[in-house]
Short mmCIF file of C-alpha atoms in Angstrom, two decimals:
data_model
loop_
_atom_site.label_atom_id
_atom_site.label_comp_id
_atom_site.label_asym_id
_atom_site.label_seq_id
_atom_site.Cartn_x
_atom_site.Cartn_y
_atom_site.Cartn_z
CA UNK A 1 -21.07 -23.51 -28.91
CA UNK A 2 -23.69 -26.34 -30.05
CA UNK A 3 -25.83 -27.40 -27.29
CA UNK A 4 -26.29 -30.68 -29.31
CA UNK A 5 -23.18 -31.33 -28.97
CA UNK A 6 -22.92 -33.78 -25.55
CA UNK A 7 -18.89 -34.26 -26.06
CA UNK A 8 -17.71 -30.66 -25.83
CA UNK A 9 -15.42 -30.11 -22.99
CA UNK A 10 -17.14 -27.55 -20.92
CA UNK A 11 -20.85 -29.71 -20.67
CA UNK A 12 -18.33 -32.45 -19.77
CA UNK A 13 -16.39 -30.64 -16.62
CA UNK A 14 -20.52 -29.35 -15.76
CA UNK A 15 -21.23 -32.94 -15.61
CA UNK A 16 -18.30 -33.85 -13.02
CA UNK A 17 -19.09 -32.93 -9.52
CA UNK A 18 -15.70 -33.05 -8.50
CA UNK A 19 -13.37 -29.96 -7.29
CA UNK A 20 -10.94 -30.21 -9.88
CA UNK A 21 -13.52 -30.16 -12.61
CA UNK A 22 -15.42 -27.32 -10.61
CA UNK A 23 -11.85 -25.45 -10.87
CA UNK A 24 -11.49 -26.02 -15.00
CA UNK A 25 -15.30 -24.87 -15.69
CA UNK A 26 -14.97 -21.71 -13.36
CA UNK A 27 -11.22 -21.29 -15.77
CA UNK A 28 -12.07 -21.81 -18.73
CA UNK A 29 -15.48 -20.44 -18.71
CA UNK A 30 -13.63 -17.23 -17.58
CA UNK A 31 -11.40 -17.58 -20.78
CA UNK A 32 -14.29 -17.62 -22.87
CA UNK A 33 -16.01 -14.88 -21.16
CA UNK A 34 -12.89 -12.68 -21.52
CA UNK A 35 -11.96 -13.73 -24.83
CA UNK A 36 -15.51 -12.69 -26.30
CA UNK A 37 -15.71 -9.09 -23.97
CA UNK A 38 -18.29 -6.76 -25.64
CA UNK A 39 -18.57 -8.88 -28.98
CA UNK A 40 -20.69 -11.35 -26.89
CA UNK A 41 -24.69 -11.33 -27.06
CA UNK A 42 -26.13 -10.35 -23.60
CA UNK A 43 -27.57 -13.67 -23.33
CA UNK A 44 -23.89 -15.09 -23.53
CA UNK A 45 -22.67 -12.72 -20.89
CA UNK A 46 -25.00 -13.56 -18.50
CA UNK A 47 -24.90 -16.75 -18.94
CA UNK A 48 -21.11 -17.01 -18.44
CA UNK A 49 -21.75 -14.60 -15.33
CA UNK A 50 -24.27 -16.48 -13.66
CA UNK A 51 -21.79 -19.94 -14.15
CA UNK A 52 -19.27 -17.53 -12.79
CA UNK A 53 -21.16 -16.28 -9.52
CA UNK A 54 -22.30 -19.65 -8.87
CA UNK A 55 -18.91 -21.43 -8.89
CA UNK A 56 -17.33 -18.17 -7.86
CA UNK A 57 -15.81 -20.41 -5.18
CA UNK A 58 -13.88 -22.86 -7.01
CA UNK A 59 -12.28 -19.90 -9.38
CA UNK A 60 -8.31 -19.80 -8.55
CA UNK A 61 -6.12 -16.81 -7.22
CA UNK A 62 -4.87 -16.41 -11.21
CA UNK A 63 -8.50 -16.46 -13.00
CA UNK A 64 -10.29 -13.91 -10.07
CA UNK A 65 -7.12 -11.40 -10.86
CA UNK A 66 -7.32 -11.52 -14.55
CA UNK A 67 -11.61 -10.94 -13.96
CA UNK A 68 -10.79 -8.45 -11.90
CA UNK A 69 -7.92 -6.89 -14.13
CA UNK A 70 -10.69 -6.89 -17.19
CA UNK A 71 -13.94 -5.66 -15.86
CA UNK A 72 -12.44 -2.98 -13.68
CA UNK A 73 -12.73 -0.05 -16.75
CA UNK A 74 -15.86 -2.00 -18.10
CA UNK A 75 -18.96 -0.64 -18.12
CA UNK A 76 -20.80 -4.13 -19.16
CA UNK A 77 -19.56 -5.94 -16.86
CA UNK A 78 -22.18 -8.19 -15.40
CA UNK A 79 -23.38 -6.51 -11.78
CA UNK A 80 -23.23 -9.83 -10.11
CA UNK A 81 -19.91 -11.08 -10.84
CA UNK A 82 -18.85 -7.65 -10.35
CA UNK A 83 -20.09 -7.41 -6.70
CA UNK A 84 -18.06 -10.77 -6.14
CA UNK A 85 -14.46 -9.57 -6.54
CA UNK A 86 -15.23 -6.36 -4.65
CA UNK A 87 -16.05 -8.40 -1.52
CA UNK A 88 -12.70 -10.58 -2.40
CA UNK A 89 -9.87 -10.36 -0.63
CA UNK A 90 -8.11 -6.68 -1.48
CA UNK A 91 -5.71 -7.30 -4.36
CA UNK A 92 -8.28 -8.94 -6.22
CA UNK A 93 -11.09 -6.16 -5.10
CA UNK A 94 -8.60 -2.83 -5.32
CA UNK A 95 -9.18 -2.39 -9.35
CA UNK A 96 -12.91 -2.94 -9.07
CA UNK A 97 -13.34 -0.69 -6.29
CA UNK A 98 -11.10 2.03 -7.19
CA UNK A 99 -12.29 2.40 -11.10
CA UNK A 100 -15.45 0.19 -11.98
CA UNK A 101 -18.08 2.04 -13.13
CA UNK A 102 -21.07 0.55 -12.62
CA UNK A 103 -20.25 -0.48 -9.38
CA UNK A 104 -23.70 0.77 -7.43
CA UNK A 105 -23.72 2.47 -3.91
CA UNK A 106 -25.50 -0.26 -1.94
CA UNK A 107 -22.69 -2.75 -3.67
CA UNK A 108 -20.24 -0.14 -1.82
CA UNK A 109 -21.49 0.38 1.30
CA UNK A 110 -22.05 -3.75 1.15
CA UNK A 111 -18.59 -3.68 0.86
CA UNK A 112 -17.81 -1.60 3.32
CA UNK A 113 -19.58 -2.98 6.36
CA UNK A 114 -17.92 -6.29 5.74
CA UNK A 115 -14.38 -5.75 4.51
CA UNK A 116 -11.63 -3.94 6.19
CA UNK A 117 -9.51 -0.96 6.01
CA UNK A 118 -7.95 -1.36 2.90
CA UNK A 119 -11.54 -2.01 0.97
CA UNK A 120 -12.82 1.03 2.82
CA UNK A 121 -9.99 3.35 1.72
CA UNK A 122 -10.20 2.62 -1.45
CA UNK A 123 -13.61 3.79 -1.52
CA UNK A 124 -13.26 6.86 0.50
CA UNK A 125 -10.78 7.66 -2.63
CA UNK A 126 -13.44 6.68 -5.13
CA UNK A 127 -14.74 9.18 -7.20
CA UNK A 128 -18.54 10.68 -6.87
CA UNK A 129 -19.48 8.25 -4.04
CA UNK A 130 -22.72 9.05 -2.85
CA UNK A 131 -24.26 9.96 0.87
CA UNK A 132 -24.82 6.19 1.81
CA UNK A 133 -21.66 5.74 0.94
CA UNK A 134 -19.83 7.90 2.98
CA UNK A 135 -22.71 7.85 5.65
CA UNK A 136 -20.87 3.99 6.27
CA UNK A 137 -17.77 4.75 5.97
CA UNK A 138 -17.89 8.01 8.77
CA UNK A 139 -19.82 5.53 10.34
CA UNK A 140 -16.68 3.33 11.13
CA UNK A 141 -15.56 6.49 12.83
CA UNK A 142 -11.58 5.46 11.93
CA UNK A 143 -10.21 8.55 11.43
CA UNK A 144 -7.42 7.65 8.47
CA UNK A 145 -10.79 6.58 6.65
CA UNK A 146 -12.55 9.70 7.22
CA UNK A 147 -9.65 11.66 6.85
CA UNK A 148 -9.13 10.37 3.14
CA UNK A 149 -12.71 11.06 2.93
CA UNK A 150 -12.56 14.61 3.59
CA UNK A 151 -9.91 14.98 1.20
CA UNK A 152 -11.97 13.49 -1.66
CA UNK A 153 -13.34 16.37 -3.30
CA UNK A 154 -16.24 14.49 -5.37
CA UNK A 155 -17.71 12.73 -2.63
CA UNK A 156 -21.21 13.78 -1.25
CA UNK A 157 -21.51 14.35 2.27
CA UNK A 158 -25.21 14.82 3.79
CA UNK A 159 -25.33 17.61 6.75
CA UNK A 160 -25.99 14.96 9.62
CA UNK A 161 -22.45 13.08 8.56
CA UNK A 162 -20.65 16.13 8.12
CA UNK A 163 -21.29 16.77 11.81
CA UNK A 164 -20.44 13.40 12.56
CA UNK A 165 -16.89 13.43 11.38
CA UNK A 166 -16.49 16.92 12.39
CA UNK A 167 -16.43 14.47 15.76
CA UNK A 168 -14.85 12.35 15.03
CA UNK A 169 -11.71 14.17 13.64
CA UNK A 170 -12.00 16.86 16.39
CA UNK A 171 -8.40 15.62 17.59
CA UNK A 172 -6.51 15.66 14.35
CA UNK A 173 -6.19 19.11 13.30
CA UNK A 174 -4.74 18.69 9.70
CA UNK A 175 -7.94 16.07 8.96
CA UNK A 176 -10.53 18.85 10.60
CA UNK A 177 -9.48 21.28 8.44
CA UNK A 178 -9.56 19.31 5.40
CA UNK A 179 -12.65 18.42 6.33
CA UNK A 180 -14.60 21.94 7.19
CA UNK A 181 -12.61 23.52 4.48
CA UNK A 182 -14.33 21.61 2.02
CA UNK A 183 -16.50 23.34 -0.41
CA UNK A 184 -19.66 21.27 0.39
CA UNK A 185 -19.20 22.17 4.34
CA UNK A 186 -23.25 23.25 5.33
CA UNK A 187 -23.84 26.71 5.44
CA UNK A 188 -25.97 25.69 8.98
CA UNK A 189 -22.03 24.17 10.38
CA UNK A 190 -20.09 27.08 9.28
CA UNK A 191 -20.27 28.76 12.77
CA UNK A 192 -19.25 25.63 14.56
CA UNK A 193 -16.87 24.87 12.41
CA UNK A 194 -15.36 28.63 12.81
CA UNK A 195 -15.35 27.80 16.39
CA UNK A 196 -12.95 24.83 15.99
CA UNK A 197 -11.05 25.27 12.84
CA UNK A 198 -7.17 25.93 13.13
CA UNK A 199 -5.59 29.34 11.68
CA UNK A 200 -5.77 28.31 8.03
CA UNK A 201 -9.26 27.07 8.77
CA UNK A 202 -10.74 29.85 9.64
CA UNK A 203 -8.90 31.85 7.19
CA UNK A 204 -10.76 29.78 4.05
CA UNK A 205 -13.76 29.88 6.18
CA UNK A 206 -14.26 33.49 6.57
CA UNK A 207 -12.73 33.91 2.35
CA UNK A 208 -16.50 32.31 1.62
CA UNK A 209 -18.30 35.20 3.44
CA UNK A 210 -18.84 38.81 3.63
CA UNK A 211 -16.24 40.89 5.46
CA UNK A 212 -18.91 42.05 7.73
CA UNK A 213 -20.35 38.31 8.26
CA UNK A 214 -16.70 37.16 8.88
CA UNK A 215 -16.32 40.02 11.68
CA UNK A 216 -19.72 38.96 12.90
CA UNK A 217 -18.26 34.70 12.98
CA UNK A 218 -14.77 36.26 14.75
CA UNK A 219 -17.20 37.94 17.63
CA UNK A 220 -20.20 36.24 18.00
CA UNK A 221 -17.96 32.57 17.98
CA UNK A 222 -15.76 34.21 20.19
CA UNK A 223 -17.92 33.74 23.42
CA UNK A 224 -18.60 30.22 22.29
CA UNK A 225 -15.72 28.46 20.56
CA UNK A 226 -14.24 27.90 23.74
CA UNK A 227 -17.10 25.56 25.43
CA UNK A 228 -17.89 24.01 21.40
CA UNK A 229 -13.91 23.28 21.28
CA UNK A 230 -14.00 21.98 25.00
CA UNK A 231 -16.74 19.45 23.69
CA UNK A 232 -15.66 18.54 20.77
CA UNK A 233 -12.37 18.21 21.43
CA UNK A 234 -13.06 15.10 23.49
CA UNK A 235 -14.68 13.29 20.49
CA UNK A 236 -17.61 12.19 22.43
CA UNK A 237 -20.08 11.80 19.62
CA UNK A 238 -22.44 10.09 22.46
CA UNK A 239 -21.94 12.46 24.57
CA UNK A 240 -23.14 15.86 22.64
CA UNK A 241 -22.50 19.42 22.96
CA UNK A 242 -24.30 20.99 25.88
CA UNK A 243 -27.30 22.28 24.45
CA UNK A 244 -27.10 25.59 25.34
CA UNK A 245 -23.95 26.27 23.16
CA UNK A 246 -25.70 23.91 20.36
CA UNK A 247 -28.33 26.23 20.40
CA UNK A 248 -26.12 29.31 20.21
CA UNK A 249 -23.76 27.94 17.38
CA UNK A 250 -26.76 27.19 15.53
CA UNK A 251 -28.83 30.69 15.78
CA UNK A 252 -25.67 32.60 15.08
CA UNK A 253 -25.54 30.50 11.64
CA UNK A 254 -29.36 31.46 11.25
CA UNK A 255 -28.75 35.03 11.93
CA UNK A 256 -25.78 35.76 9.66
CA UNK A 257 -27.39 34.36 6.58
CA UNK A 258 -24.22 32.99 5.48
CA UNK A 259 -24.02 32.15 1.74
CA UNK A 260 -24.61 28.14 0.58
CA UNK A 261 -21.44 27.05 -0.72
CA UNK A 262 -21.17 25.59 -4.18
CA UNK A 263 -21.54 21.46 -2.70
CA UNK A 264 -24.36 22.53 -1.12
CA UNK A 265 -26.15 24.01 -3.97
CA UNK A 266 -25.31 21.18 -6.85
CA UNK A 267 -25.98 18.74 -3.92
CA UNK A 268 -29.97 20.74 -4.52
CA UNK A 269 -29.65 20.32 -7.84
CA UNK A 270 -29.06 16.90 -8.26
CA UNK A 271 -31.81 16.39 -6.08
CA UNK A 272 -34.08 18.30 -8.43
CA UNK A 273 -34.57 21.51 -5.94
CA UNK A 274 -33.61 24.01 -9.02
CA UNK A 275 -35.35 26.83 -7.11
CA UNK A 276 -33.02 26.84 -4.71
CA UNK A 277 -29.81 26.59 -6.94
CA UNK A 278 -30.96 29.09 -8.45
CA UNK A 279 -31.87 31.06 -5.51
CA UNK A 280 -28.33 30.38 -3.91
CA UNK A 281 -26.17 31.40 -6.89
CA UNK A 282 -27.90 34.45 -7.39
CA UNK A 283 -27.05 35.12 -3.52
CA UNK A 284 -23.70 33.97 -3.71
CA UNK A 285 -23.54 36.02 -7.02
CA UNK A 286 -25.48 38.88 -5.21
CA UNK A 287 -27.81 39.38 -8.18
CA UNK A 288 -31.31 39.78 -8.72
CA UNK A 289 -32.80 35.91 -8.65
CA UNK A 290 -35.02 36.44 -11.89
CA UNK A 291 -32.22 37.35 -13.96
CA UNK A 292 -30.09 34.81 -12.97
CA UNK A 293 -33.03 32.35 -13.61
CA UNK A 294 -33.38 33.43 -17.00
CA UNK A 295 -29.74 33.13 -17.67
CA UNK A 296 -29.04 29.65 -16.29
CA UNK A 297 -32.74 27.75 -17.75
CA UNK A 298 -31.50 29.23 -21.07
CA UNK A 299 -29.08 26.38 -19.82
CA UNK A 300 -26.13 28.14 -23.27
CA UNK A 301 -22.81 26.68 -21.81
CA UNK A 302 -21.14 30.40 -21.99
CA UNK A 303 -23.39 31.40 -19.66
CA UNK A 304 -23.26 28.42 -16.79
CA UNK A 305 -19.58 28.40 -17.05
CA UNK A 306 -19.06 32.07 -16.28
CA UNK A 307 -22.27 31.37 -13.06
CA UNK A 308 -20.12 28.75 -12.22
CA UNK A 309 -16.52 30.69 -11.99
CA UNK A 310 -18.45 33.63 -10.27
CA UNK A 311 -19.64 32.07 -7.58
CA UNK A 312 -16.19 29.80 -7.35
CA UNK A 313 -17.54 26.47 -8.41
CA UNK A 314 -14.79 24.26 -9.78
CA UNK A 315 -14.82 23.53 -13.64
CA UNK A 316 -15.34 20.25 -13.71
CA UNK A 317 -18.78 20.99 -12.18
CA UNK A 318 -20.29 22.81 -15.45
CA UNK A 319 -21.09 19.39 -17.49
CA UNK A 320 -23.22 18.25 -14.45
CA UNK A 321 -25.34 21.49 -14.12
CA UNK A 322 -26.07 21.56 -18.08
CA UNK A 323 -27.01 18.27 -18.14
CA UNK A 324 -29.04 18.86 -15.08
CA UNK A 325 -30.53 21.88 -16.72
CA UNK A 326 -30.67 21.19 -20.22
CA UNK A 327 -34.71 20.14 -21.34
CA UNK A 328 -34.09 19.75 -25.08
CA UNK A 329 -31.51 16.88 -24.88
CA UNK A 330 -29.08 18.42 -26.90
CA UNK A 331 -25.46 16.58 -25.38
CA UNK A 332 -22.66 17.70 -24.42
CA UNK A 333 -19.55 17.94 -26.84
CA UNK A 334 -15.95 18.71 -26.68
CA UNK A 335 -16.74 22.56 -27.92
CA UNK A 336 -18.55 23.10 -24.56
CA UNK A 337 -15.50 21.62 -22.70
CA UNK A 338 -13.31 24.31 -24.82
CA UNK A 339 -15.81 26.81 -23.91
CA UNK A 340 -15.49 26.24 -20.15
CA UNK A 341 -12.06 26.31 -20.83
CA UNK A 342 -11.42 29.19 -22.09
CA UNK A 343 -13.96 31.25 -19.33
CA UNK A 344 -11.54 29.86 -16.55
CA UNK A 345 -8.47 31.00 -18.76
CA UNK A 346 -9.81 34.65 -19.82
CA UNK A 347 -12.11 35.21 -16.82
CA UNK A 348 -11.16 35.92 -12.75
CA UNK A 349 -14.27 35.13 -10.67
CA UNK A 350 -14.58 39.34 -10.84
CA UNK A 351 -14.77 39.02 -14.67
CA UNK A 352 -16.87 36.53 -15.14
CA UNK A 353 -19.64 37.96 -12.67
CA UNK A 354 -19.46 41.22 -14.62
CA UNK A 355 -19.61 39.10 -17.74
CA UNK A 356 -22.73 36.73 -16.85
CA UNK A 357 -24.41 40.12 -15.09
CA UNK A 358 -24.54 41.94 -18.23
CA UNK A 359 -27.59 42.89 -19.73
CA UNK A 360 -29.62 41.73 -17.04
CA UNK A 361 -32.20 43.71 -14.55
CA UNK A 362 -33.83 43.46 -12.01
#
């Protein structure tokens, strides 16, 4: 487009103040935006995103959906415009929300202090959402929100909230148990959430530990699961446990020493705490910590796949820990997803300890 040139039609509609001409810039400078996708010049894009924002108002039903439609698998879209149609009205919102990824986390929890349910669910399905995030949405404290929550599998969950919708959900058995079955649930909750669990519950919940630390959790919860599910039971979030039983629940967590669970240790990692990923896989693992430190910083895919089914990780967690771990920036190709692959096909958790344990001392 020629800025010299003072007839073309979109410096025209800029020039008319009216709504109708407001409504054909905001179209057709959506056209053009679409039309040119990736092949435009980053100057172009944001300059058709900042007309975009701005007029955001005057854009019709038709040219927000096919926006939405376009950027929602886009990973150039432009932020701004972006943050627009996921504060829209929900079918124009629902692609961007579910799929977009460079939506942000403050964007999100933007989003979901002032939109409704259906915004919010959609992001308690999103993948890898991140502790603000579902710090707002447990927040809510609606417990179809926090119950898709629990079921979402890649979303991180600090301690503090996990407590919170432990609360929350404490009347809706088949939520609870989604919830404190999770593999992220805090090794410091796993007593209190023995105490409360359902049959199935405790059954996964006792599968993580020892058999001696899962007689221990039957016994010791025993003389206080009845006063922690008298409490909680209620859902009074404001009006906590007494603090007696608090106090018990939480030494009796202390005292067994009960293994971090896989969430809990990638949630370290991320977080750059390697020492004690490290430190918790060899526990899990029940090997000596230096040899398992040798093995993983050697950061070979072979052997943080087989760590990784060992200690019951899931496999789509391997990428993240060798990219955590790798320090010589060598990426991550298709042979190391056939690799992880084929440890989950030839390998029981058994195996692959055995395997990743040879070789190695003390």
């Amino acid at each position: 487009m020629s800025t010299n040139n003072t007839n073309h039609p979109l410096i025209t509609l800029a020039e008319n103040s009216s709504r109708e001409a407001r409504e054909a810039l905001v179209a057709a400078t959506a056209a053009q935006f679409l039309d040119t996708g990736t092949e435009a010049s980053l100057m172009e894009r944001t300059l058709f995103s900042d007309i975009l924002v701005k007029l955001y108002n005057f854009a019709r039903q038709e040219v927000r959906l096919k926006l939405s439609a376009t950027l929602a698998m886009a990973d150039w879209a432009p932020i701004e415009l972006v943050r627009e149609l996921a504060l829209d009205s929900f079918d124009i919102a629902q692609p961007i929300l579910a799929f977009c990824p460079i939506l942000n986390d403050d964007i999100l929890v933007e989003v979901v202090k002032a939109c409704g349910f259906d915004h919010r669910a959609t992001i308690a399905e999103r993948s890898c959402i991140g502790e603000i995030v579902s710090e707002s949405l447990i927040e809510t404290e609606d417990k179809k929100i926090l119950s898709t929550l629990a079921a979402n599998v890649t979303a991180r969950i600090a301690p503090k909230d996990f407590e919170r919708a432990m609360n929350v959900l404490s009347d809706t058995p088949e939520s609870l148990n989604a919830l404190i079955t999770r593999h992220d649930l805090p090794p410091s909750l796993v007593a209190a959430a023995f105490a409360i669990a359902g049959a199935e519950a405790r059954d996964a919940i006792t599968a993580r530990v020892s058999p001696r630390i899962a007689s221990r959790l039957v016994s010791i919860v025993a003389d206080t699961a009845a006063n922690v599910a008298a409490t909680m039971t209620k859902g009074l979030f404001h009006h906590p446990m007494p603090e007696r039983v608090v106090e018990t629940v939480r030494k009796t967590a202390r005292n067994m020493d009960v293994k971090p669970t896989p969430g809990f240790l990638v949630a370290a990692l991320m977080r750059g705490e390697r020492e004690q990923f490290i430190r918790g896989i060899a526990q899990i693992l029940e090997l000596p910590v230096a040899g398992v430190s040798r093995k993983l910083i050697s950061a070979e895919t072979e052997s943080i796949a087989l760590a990784a089914r060992a200690a019951n990780f899931d496999s789509s967690i391997v990428r993240t820990i060798y990219e955590t771990l790798e320090t010589r920036s060598i990426p991550w190709t298709i042979g190391d997803d056939r690799t992880v692959a084929l440890v989950w096909m030839r390998c029981s958790p058994g195996a692959a300890r055995t395997a990743f344990a040879k070789g190695m001392t003390n």
